[in-house]
């Protein structure tokens, strides 16, 4: 026999909203509040007698489980609370206030009575006691025939600050990252139901924090998002409730915006770009130019972006790109100096980024002079450096191309006589092309004046400044070389024509004294030929052919004839090796012949033609007649 009542300790500890103890100390006077100190409400927990299924009326206290049977006519739920001031009692079912009627009654002692209970009355009933100091709440489960029952909530809980959040199963939870989330699955049923947890329909292992109907998800991250389900089952059936967990990340700034990089190539050369920042970036632009302003923020879910100008929502017709993260201003002249800002918002919070717009003209600036082009003489000049500035900062000169350039005049500098120095002419041609020669040049001491003229000086004047350059030097010291050829070989190579063959010789590179060197050293010289044609009687040959033999057949498809083909010497008419005649194609020594249809009833045998009588002699030459086999 099943025990139809039990004390569910999890109900009491998880549903209490007051810090009062479960059982009051003996010193508390329950009869009168006179003279007692102020006290938060506390609901008394009492253990009722075991429920009898045959009883028509069930009377029980909070913290129990009531099983509705076929003969149950009335259920009376007692709720007693103490506190000073006296607490006010109210009842709720499954988180919603109980609506009283002629079947569901609130008794004078604040007990809740259900007459003729039906399946719709199944659920969790909570007694709430409250006064000015606080409140207390305890639940009792009413189930049908012992079938499992889960206390579910349909609330949406959004947590953006607290490090921990606890909800009943059935709630939708939206919380910041790193918070600890506790999902309570309060279960009633007789016999006691087994609780199983799932995430996205996949059973959670024991490695997760599961304890007494609680699922604890510690330090949540985006990977913890999903649908968490609690299934309660006993021999009477099973029931499942689910909670959806969303992990929130408040908007936060990013150091870059990839979308801005993708848009820039098509924005045009005069487009300035920058990112907003929390402290406020400054963007200086020229009148008539365009600008791209990026709001580099991230968050989960993706924040919504709203743009403002000088604190007011931006209503002008400007393009928003990349889902609102980029503001494109086609002409900054539509604005005066002011502040743009983007407000990024999602359920986890908001973030404001700013940028200050300053409209100024690009202008040319004549800066310091370049270094002098000469240290002395008459040609030294300095050129003023020209820079393009915007708000005092140098920018690319292309931004100033539409501005008139100031006139730049070169400035003479270092116009003075130069110290004496050696002057040299170009080297003369080498006296020899190889084997060592000499080159010469003229070396003089001169001084260049501030007027541009050269004044000859004595050698001693230049010798005090630098060492005199040499006026002669060796040249073309490489050895003299030449191509040397050996005698021609015999004219006995392969025949290439009538009485015509090829002969060869060796080619060497060597010095004038006969020393062999690498062929590369003779590369600049024309190389002699190492092969040539020559006349020889050995190649006086030709192909000689005989007459064709008689065709092996007078008709049909198999007749052929042959002839003799020899390579013979022209003078002696004697055969020689065929390769001597290979310079000309060899004539064919056989061919097909008499390829014509045979007449009806004829067959061919050797050189005679007879009537086809079905003979089978000499099968090697018997051919098919037009009427069939011979």
Short mmCIF file of C-alpha atoms in Angstrom, two decimals, residues 7-301:
data_model
loop_
_atom_site.label_atom_id
_atom_site.label_comp_id
_atom_site.label_asym_id
_atom_site.label_seq_id
_atom_site.Cartn_x
_atom_site.Cartn_y
_atom_site.Cartn_z
CA UNK A 7 6.67 15.77 3.95
CA UNK A 8 8.44 17.40 0.97
CA UNK A 9 11.36 19.22 2.47
CA UNK A 10 12.30 20.71 -0.89
CA UNK A 11 8.99 22.58 -1.05
CA UNK A 12 9.61 24.41 2.20
CA UNK A 13 13.22 25.41 1.64
CA UNK A 14 12.88 26.47 -1.99
CA UNK A 15 9.62 28.43 -1.79
CA UNK A 16 10.11 30.40 1.41
CA UNK A 17 10.46 34.10 0.84
CA UNK A 18 10.88 34.97 4.52
CA UNK A 19 13.87 34.45 6.77
CA UNK A 20 11.61 33.13 9.59
CA UNK A 21 12.34 29.65 10.95
CA UNK A 22 10.14 26.78 9.91
CA UNK A 23 9.03 26.02 13.49
CA UNK A 24 8.47 28.83 15.98
CA UNK A 25 10.26 28.83 19.37
CA UNK A 26 8.14 28.06 22.46
CA UNK A 27 8.37 31.66 23.66
CA UNK A 28 6.19 32.90 20.82
CA UNK A 29 2.67 33.66 22.01
CA UNK A 30 0.24 32.52 19.36
CA UNK A 31 -2.87 33.71 21.18
CA UNK A 32 -2.26 37.42 21.40
CA UNK A 33 -0.07 40.02 19.78
CA UNK A 34 -0.27 42.43 22.74
CA UNK A 35 3.10 43.37 24.09
CA UNK A 36 4.96 41.28 21.55
CA UNK A 37 7.72 42.81 19.40
CA UNK A 38 7.13 43.31 15.69
CA UNK A 39 7.75 40.14 13.75
CA UNK A 40 7.84 39.06 10.09
CA UNK A 41 5.18 36.56 9.05
CA UNK A 42 5.92 32.86 9.56
CA UNK A 43 3.67 30.06 8.31
CA UNK A 44 3.40 27.09 10.68
CA UNK A 45 4.40 23.72 9.24
CA UNK A 46 2.34 20.86 10.61
CA UNK A 47 2.38 17.19 9.74
CA UNK A 48 -1.09 15.85 8.99
CA UNK A 49 -2.24 12.28 9.42
CA UNK A 50 -1.80 9.95 6.47
CA UNK A 51 -4.43 10.44 3.78
CA UNK A 52 -6.90 7.59 3.28
CA UNK A 53 -7.94 7.13 -0.34
CA UNK A 54 -11.42 6.03 0.76
CA UNK A 55 -12.00 9.26 2.71
CA UNK A 56 -14.51 11.59 1.09
CA UNK A 57 -13.05 14.66 2.83
CA UNK A 58 -9.31 15.40 2.91
CA UNK A 59 -7.97 17.81 5.52
CA UNK A 60 -4.26 18.63 5.36
CA UNK A 61 -1.67 21.26 6.18
CA UNK A 62 0.87 22.90 3.92
CA UNK A 63 3.94 20.99 2.85
CA UNK A 64 1.98 17.84 2.02
CA UNK A 65 0.81 16.18 -1.20
CA UNK A 66 -2.90 15.63 -1.75
CA UNK A 67 -4.00 12.81 -4.05
CA UNK A 68 -7.48 13.21 -5.55
CA UNK A 69 -9.34 9.88 -5.65
CA UNK A 70 -12.67 8.96 -7.20
CA UNK A 71 -14.54 9.38 -3.92
CA UNK A 72 -12.97 12.69 -2.84
CA UNK A 73 -15.78 15.22 -2.22
CA UNK A 74 -13.86 17.95 -0.41
CA UNK A 75 -10.28 19.12 0.12
CA UNK A 76 -9.49 21.51 2.98
CA UNK A 77 -6.05 23.15 2.94
CA UNK A 78 -5.07 24.70 6.29
CA UNK A 79 -2.72 27.70 6.50
CA UNK A 80 -1.74 29.12 9.90
CA UNK A 81 0.66 32.04 10.19
CA UNK A 82 2.05 34.16 13.02
CA UNK A 83 3.56 37.61 12.98
CA UNK A 84 3.14 41.10 14.33
CA UNK A 85 1.24 42.92 12.90
CA UNK A 86 -1.06 40.00 12.12
CA UNK A 87 -0.30 38.69 8.63
CA UNK A 88 -2.78 38.85 5.77
CA UNK A 89 -3.40 35.47 4.10
CA UNK A 90 -3.88 35.03 0.33
CA UNK A 91 -3.90 31.97 -1.90
CA UNK A 92 -2.37 31.39 -5.35
CA UNK A 93 -2.50 28.47 -7.74
CA UNK A 94 0.45 27.88 -10.06
CA UNK A 95 1.63 31.42 -9.41
CA UNK A 96 -1.74 33.12 -10.10
CA UNK A 97 -4.22 34.45 -7.54
CA UNK A 98 -7.01 31.99 -6.73
CA UNK A 99 -10.42 33.12 -7.94
CA UNK A 100 -13.04 32.11 -5.36
CA UNK A 101 -16.50 30.85 -6.36
CA UNK A 102 -19.26 28.61 -5.02
CA UNK A 103 -16.93 25.59 -5.30
CA UNK A 104 -13.60 27.09 -4.25
CA UNK A 105 -14.10 28.82 -0.89
CA UNK A 106 -11.98 30.88 1.52
CA UNK A 107 -12.97 29.85 5.04
CA UNK A 108 -13.04 32.30 8.00
CA UNK A 109 -9.82 30.77 9.39
CA UNK A 110 -8.12 31.50 6.01
CA UNK A 111 -8.21 27.83 4.99
CA UNK A 112 -8.88 27.05 1.33
CA UNK A 113 -11.65 24.54 0.59
CA UNK A 114 -12.22 22.85 -2.76
CA UNK A 115 -15.63 21.17 -3.15
CA UNK A 116 -16.16 18.32 -5.63
CA UNK A 117 -12.58 18.58 -6.93
CA UNK A 118 -11.99 17.88 -10.62
CA UNK A 119 -8.90 17.47 -12.82
CA UNK A 120 -8.77 21.23 -13.45
CA UNK A 121 -8.08 21.72 -9.73
CA UNK A 122 -4.75 19.87 -9.97
CA UNK A 123 -1.75 22.10 -9.31
CA UNK A 124 0.44 23.78 -6.72
CA UNK A 125 -1.39 25.91 -4.17
CA UNK A 126 0.63 28.51 -2.28
CA UNK A 127 -0.40 30.20 0.94
CA UNK A 128 1.10 33.69 1.15
CA UNK A 129 1.31 35.49 4.50
CA UNK A 130 2.41 39.14 4.53
CA UNK A 131 2.58 42.16 6.81
CA UNK A 132 4.52 45.42 6.82
CA UNK A 133 7.75 43.63 7.76
CA UNK A 134 7.80 40.97 5.08
CA UNK A 135 6.14 37.84 3.80
CA UNK A 136 6.27 34.05 3.88
CA UNK A 137 4.98 31.47 1.42
CA UNK A 138 4.53 27.68 1.53
CA UNK A 139 3.08 25.40 -1.17
CA UNK A 140 1.06 22.20 -1.26
CA UNK A 141 0.60 19.94 -4.28
CA UNK A 142 -2.79 18.60 -5.35
CA UNK A 143 -2.41 15.77 -7.85
CA UNK A 144 -4.76 13.36 -9.57
CA UNK A 145 -4.39 9.64 -8.78
CA UNK A 146 -0.72 10.16 -7.88
CA UNK A 147 0.31 11.29 -11.41
CA UNK A 148 3.47 13.50 -11.32
CA UNK A 149 2.94 17.22 -11.10
CA UNK A 150 5.52 19.95 -11.76
CA UNK A 151 5.21 23.43 -10.36
CA UNK A 152 5.77 25.60 -13.45
CA UNK A 153 6.02 29.32 -14.06
CA UNK A 154 5.36 31.28 -17.21
CA UNK A 155 7.32 34.34 -16.11
CA UNK A 156 10.12 36.00 -18.08
CA UNK A 157 13.07 36.87 -15.85
CA UNK A 158 15.68 39.35 -17.12
CA UNK A 159 18.85 39.66 -15.04
CA UNK A 160 21.34 42.35 -16.00
CA UNK A 161 23.17 42.92 -12.71
CA UNK A 162 22.84 40.14 -10.12
CA UNK A 163 25.55 37.44 -9.93
CA UNK A 164 22.86 34.80 -9.31
CA UNK A 165 19.29 34.19 -10.44
CA UNK A 166 16.82 31.45 -9.44
CA UNK A 167 13.60 30.59 -11.29
CA UNK A 168 10.95 27.88 -11.43
CA UNK A 169 10.91 25.58 -14.43
CA UNK A 170 8.76 26.97 -17.25
CA UNK A 171 10.23 30.46 -16.93
CA UNK A 172 12.13 32.21 -19.69
CA UNK A 173 15.50 33.35 -18.34
CA UNK A 174 17.62 36.09 -19.86
CA UNK A 175 20.78 36.73 -17.89
CA UNK A 176 24.23 38.27 -18.21
CA UNK A 177 27.31 36.12 -18.65
CA UNK A 178 29.15 34.66 -15.63
CA UNK A 179 25.98 34.63 -13.50
CA UNK A 180 24.94 31.48 -11.66
CA UNK A 181 21.50 30.27 -12.81
CA UNK A 182 19.38 27.92 -10.70
CA UNK A 183 16.29 26.28 -12.25
CA UNK A 184 13.94 24.69 -9.69
CA UNK A 185 11.82 21.72 -10.76
CA UNK A 186 9.43 21.17 -7.83
CA UNK A 187 7.72 17.82 -8.32
CA UNK A 188 4.81 16.13 -6.57
CA UNK A 189 3.46 12.62 -7.12
CA UNK A 190 2.67 9.35 -5.36
CA UNK A 191 4.83 7.37 -5.46
CA UNK A 192 7.66 9.91 -5.60
CA UNK A 193 8.50 10.83 -9.18
CA UNK A 194 11.97 10.46 -10.70
CA UNK A 195 13.35 13.72 -12.15
CA UNK A 196 15.46 13.75 -15.34
CA UNK A 197 17.00 16.87 -16.90
CA UNK A 198 17.58 17.55 -20.60
CA UNK A 199 19.26 20.29 -22.61
CA UNK A 200 17.98 20.72 -26.16
CA UNK A 201 16.34 17.25 -25.81
CA UNK A 202 19.67 15.62 -24.85
CA UNK A 203 19.85 14.07 -21.40
CA UNK A 204 22.22 15.82 -19.01
CA UNK A 205 24.83 13.64 -17.38
CA UNK A 206 25.52 13.41 -13.68
CA UNK A 207 28.51 15.68 -14.22
CA UNK A 208 26.11 18.65 -14.18
CA UNK A 209 25.08 20.24 -10.91
CA UNK A 210 21.82 18.38 -10.19
CA UNK A 211 20.49 18.35 -6.63
CA UNK A 212 17.02 17.66 -5.19
CA UNK A 213 15.13 18.91 -8.26
CA UNK A 214 17.52 21.82 -8.83
CA UNK A 215 19.66 22.41 -11.91
CA UNK A 216 22.56 24.78 -11.25
CA UNK A 217 24.33 26.32 -14.24
CA UNK A 218 27.42 28.04 -12.86
CA UNK A 219 29.27 30.88 -14.55
CA UNK A 220 27.04 30.83 -17.64
CA UNK A 221 28.43 31.63 -21.07
CA UNK A 222 27.00 31.80 -24.59
CA UNK A 223 27.52 28.05 -24.96
CA UNK A 224 25.03 27.44 -22.12
CA UNK A 225 22.12 28.91 -24.09
CA UNK A 226 19.35 26.47 -24.89
CA UNK A 227 16.12 24.76 -23.85
CA UNK A 228 16.34 23.04 -20.46
CA UNK A 229 13.63 20.46 -19.71
CA UNK A 230 12.64 18.69 -16.50
CA UNK A 231 10.80 15.36 -16.84
CA UNK A 232 9.06 13.84 -13.81
CA UNK A 233 7.91 10.21 -14.09
CA UNK A 234 6.39 7.53 -11.87
CA UNK A 235 4.24 4.47 -12.52
CA UNK A 236 1.15 6.67 -13.07
CA UNK A 237 2.68 8.67 -15.93
CA UNK A 238 5.12 11.44 -16.74
CA UNK A 239 5.10 15.21 -17.31
CA UNK A 240 7.67 17.62 -18.76
CA UNK A 241 8.20 21.37 -18.33
CA UNK A 242 10.89 23.48 -20.03
CA UNK A 243 12.74 26.76 -19.54
CA UNK A 244 14.53 28.70 -22.26
CA UNK A 245 17.87 30.22 -21.23
CA UNK A 246 19.22 33.21 -23.11
CA UNK A 247 22.67 34.57 -22.23
CA UNK A 248 22.99 38.33 -22.56
CA UNK A 249 26.09 40.35 -23.28
CA UNK A 250 25.75 44.12 -22.90
CA UNK A 251 27.06 46.29 -25.73
CA UNK A 252 30.83 46.73 -25.56
CA UNK A 253 33.25 48.69 -27.79
CA UNK A 254 35.43 47.03 -30.43
CA UNK A 255 38.84 48.28 -31.59
CA UNK A 256 37.94 47.84 -35.27
CA UNK A 257 34.97 47.39 -37.59
CA UNK A 258 35.37 44.93 -40.47
CA UNK A 259 32.30 46.30 -42.25
CA UNK A 260 33.99 49.72 -42.50
CA UNK A 261 37.02 48.18 -44.20
CA UNK A 262 34.74 46.53 -46.77
CA UNK A 263 32.88 49.78 -47.57
CA UNK A 264 35.93 52.06 -47.95
CA UNK A 265 37.05 51.03 -51.47
CA UNK A 266 33.74 52.21 -52.98
CA UNK A 267 33.43 55.37 -50.86
CA UNK A 268 35.57 57.67 -53.02
CA UNK A 269 38.97 59.38 -52.56
CA UNK A 270 37.66 62.37 -50.56
CA UNK A 271 35.86 60.25 -47.99
CA UNK A 272 37.17 60.49 -44.43
CA UNK A 273 36.46 57.68 -42.00
CA UNK A 274 36.78 57.08 -38.29
CA UNK A 275 35.27 55.12 -35.40
CA UNK A 276 33.27 56.45 -32.51
CA UNK A 277 34.65 56.07 -28.98
CA UNK A 278 33.37 56.36 -25.44
CA UNK A 279 35.39 59.52 -24.76
CA UNK A 280 34.68 61.00 -28.19
CA UNK A 281 36.81 60.88 -31.33
CA UNK A 282 37.53 64.03 -33.34
CA UNK A 283 37.03 64.06 -37.11
CA UNK A 284 38.18 67.10 -39.07
CA UNK A 285 36.88 67.35 -42.64
CA UNK A 286 36.75 69.93 -45.39
CA UNK A 287 33.52 71.46 -46.72
CA UNK A 288 31.78 69.36 -49.37
CA UNK A 289 33.59 66.15 -48.49
CA UNK A 290 31.94 62.93 -47.35
CA UNK A 291 32.51 60.86 -44.24
CA UNK A 292 31.99 57.35 -42.91
CA UNK A 293 31.45 57.01 -39.16
CA UNK A 294 31.57 53.51 -37.70
CA UNK A 295 29.89 52.45 -34.46
CA UNK A 296 32.17 49.56 -33.49
CA UNK A 297 30.20 47.73 -30.81
CA UNK A 298 29.31 44.14 -30.11
CA UNK A 299 26.90 42.33 -27.80
CA UNK A 300 24.41 39.49 -27.53
CA UNK A 301 21.83 39.72 -28.84
#
